Each structure stands twice: as C-alpha cells, then as structure tokens.
One Martini backbone bead per residue (centre of mass of N, CA, C, O) as a GRO file, in nm:
protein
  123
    1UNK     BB    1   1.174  -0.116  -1.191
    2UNK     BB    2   1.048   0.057  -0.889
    3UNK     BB    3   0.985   0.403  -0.757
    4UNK     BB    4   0.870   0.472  -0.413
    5UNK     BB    5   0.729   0.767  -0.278
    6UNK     BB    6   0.605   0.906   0.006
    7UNK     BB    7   0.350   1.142   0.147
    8UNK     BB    8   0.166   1.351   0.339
    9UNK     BB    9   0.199   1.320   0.608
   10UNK     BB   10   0.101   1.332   0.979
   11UNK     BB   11  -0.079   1.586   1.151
   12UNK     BB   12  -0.393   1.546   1.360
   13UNK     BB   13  -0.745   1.531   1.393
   14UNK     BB   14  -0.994   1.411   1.464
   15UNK     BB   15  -1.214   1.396   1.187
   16UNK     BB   16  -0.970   1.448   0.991
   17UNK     BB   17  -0.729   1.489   0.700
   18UNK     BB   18  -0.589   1.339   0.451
   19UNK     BB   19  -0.327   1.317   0.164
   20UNK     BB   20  -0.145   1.068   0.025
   21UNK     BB   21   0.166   1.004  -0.164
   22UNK     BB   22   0.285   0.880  -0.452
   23UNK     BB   23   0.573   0.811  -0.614
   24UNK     BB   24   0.640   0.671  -0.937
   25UNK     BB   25   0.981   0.525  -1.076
   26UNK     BB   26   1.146   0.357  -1.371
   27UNK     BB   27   0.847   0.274  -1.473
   28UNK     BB   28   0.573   0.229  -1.588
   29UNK     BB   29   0.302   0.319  -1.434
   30UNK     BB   30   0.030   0.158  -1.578
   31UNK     BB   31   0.173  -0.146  -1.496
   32UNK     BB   32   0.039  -0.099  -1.202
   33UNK     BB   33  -0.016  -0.186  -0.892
   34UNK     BB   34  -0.195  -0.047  -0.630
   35UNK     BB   35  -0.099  -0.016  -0.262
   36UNK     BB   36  -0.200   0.002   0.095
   37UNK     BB   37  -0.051   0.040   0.382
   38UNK     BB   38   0.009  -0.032   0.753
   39UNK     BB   39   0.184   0.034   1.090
   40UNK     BB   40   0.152   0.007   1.373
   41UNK     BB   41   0.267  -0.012   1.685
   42UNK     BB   42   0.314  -0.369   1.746
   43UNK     BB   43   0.223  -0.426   1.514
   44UNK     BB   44   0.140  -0.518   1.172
   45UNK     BB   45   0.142  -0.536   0.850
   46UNK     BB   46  -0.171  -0.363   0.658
   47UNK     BB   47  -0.436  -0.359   0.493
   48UNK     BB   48  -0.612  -0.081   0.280
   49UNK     BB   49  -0.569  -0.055  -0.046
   50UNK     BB   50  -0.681  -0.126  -0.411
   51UNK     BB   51  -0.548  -0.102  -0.733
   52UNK     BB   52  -0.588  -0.112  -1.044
   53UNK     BB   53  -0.439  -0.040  -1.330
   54UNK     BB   54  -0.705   0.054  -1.474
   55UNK     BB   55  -0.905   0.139  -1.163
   56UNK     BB   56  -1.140   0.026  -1.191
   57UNK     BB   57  -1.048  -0.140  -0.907
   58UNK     BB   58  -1.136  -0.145  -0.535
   59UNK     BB   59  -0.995  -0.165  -0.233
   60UNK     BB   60  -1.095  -0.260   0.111
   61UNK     BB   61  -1.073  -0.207   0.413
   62UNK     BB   62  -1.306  -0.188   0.667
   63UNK     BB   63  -1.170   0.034   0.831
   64UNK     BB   64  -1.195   0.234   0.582
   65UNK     BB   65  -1.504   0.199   0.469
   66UNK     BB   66  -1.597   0.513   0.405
   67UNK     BB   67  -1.303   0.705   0.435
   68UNK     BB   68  -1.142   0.596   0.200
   69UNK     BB   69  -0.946   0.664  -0.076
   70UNK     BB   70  -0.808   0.574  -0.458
   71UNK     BB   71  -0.586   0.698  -0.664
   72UNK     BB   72  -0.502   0.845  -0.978
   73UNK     BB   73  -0.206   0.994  -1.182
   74UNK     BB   74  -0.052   0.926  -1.504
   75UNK     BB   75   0.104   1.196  -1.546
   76UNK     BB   76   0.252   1.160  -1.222
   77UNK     BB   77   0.291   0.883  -1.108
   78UNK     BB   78   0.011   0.875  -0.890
   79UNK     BB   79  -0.064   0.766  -0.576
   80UNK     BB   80  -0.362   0.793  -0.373
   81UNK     BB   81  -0.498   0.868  -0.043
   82UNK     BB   82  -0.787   0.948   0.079
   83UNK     BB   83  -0.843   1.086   0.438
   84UNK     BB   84  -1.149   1.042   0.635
   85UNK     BB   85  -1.251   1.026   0.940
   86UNK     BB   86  -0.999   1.039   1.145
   87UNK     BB   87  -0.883   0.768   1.377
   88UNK     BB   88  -0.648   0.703   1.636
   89UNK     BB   89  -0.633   0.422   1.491
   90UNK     BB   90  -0.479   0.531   1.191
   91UNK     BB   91  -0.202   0.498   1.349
   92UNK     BB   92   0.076   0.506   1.117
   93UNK     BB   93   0.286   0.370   0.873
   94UNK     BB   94   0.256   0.408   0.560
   95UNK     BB   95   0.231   0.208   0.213
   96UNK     BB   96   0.337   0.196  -0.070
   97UNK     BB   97   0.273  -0.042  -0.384
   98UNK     BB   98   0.386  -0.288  -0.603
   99UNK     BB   99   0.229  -0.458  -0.903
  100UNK     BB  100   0.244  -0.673  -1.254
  101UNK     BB  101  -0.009  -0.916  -1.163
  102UNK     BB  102  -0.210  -0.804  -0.934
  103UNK     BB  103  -0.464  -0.767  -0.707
  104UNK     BB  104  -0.369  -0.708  -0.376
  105UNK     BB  105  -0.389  -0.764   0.000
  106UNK     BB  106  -0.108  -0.833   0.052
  107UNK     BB  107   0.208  -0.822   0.068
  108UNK     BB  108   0.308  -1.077  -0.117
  109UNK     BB  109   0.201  -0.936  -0.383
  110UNK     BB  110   0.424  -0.763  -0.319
  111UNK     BB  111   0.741  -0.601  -0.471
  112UNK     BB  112   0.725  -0.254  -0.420
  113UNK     BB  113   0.856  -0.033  -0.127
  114UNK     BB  114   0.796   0.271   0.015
  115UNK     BB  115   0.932   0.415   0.332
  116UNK     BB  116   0.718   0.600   0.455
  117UNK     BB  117   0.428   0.751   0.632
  118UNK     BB  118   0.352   0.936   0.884
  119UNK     BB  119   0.065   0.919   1.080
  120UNK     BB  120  -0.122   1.119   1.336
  121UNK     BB  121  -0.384   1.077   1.553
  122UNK     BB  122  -0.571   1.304   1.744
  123UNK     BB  123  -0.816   1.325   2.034
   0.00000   0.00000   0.00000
C-alpha cells in the first residue's frame, strides 16, 4: 500500500497561485500513477489532473488546462500541482490518489487517496 498527504491548501485571492503537495509513503513511489481531484461543496468530486509514472504523459480537466500544471520529484516521493490564474471556482477540497494499473481520469481508477486540502479562491 502507499500513503498520500496533501499539504499547501489555503487562502488566496482570485488571479493568484498556490501549489499543493502530496506526499507519498509505503511504496516505491515511481511505481504509480497519479492524480489531482477537487470537491467543492454540494458537488460530486472530480478529475483535475494526472501523470504517468514515468512523468511522460499528464491530463488536465478541460477547466484547468493552461493554468495548473502537475510534476513530481521521485526522491522526495512527492507529486505537486502548481495552481496558477485561481478563479473563486477552483474552490473545494482537492485530493491526490494513486494506482500502479495506468493513468486514469475517473475516481474508480485509483486504489489511493489521501485526505484532502482545502484550497478557498477569494473573488
């Protein structure tokens, strides 16, 4: 198994950036994919971005793309999302997941996930 903690939510104000971190434990972290999901409040949660193990491929939600980007650093088994041009709708409760079966867009996709930071867009 592996263990995932995000870190890096917060307040920000419209226009302006954070970058969220995950941190992966347990597993050889280069043998899994991961992925980005949000939930904002009264919604279902969904697909914001995601990587290949091998870092090659990465997906964006169409809402994202050209404004966050997802990278990893395998020797701190960290997998980042760098959140820039944040509009008061990327609120909500961001999760990074993972699985070692292939890149995946859906929640069933992923065996892994951990428990969430809260990211709040100031309008």
């Amino acid at each position: 198994q592996v263990q995932l903690a995000e870190s890096g939510g917060g307040l920000v104000q419209a226009g302006g950036s954070l970058r969220l971190s995950c941190a992966a434990s347990g597993r050889t972290f280069s043998n899994y994919n991961m992925g980005w999901f949000r939930q904002a409040p009264g919604k279902e949660r969904e697909f914001v971005a995601a990587k290949s193990r091998s870092g090659i491929r990465t997906y964006f939600a169409d809402s994202v793309k050209g404004r966050f980007t997802i990278s990893s650093d395998n020797a701190k088994n960290t997998v980042y999302l760098q959140m820039s041009s944040l509009k008061p709708d990327d609120t909500a409760v961001y999760y990074c997941a993972a699985n070692d079966r292939g890149v995946r867009s859906t929640e069933e996709g992923y065996d892994y996930w951990g428990q969430g930071t809260q990211v709040t867009v100031s309008s």
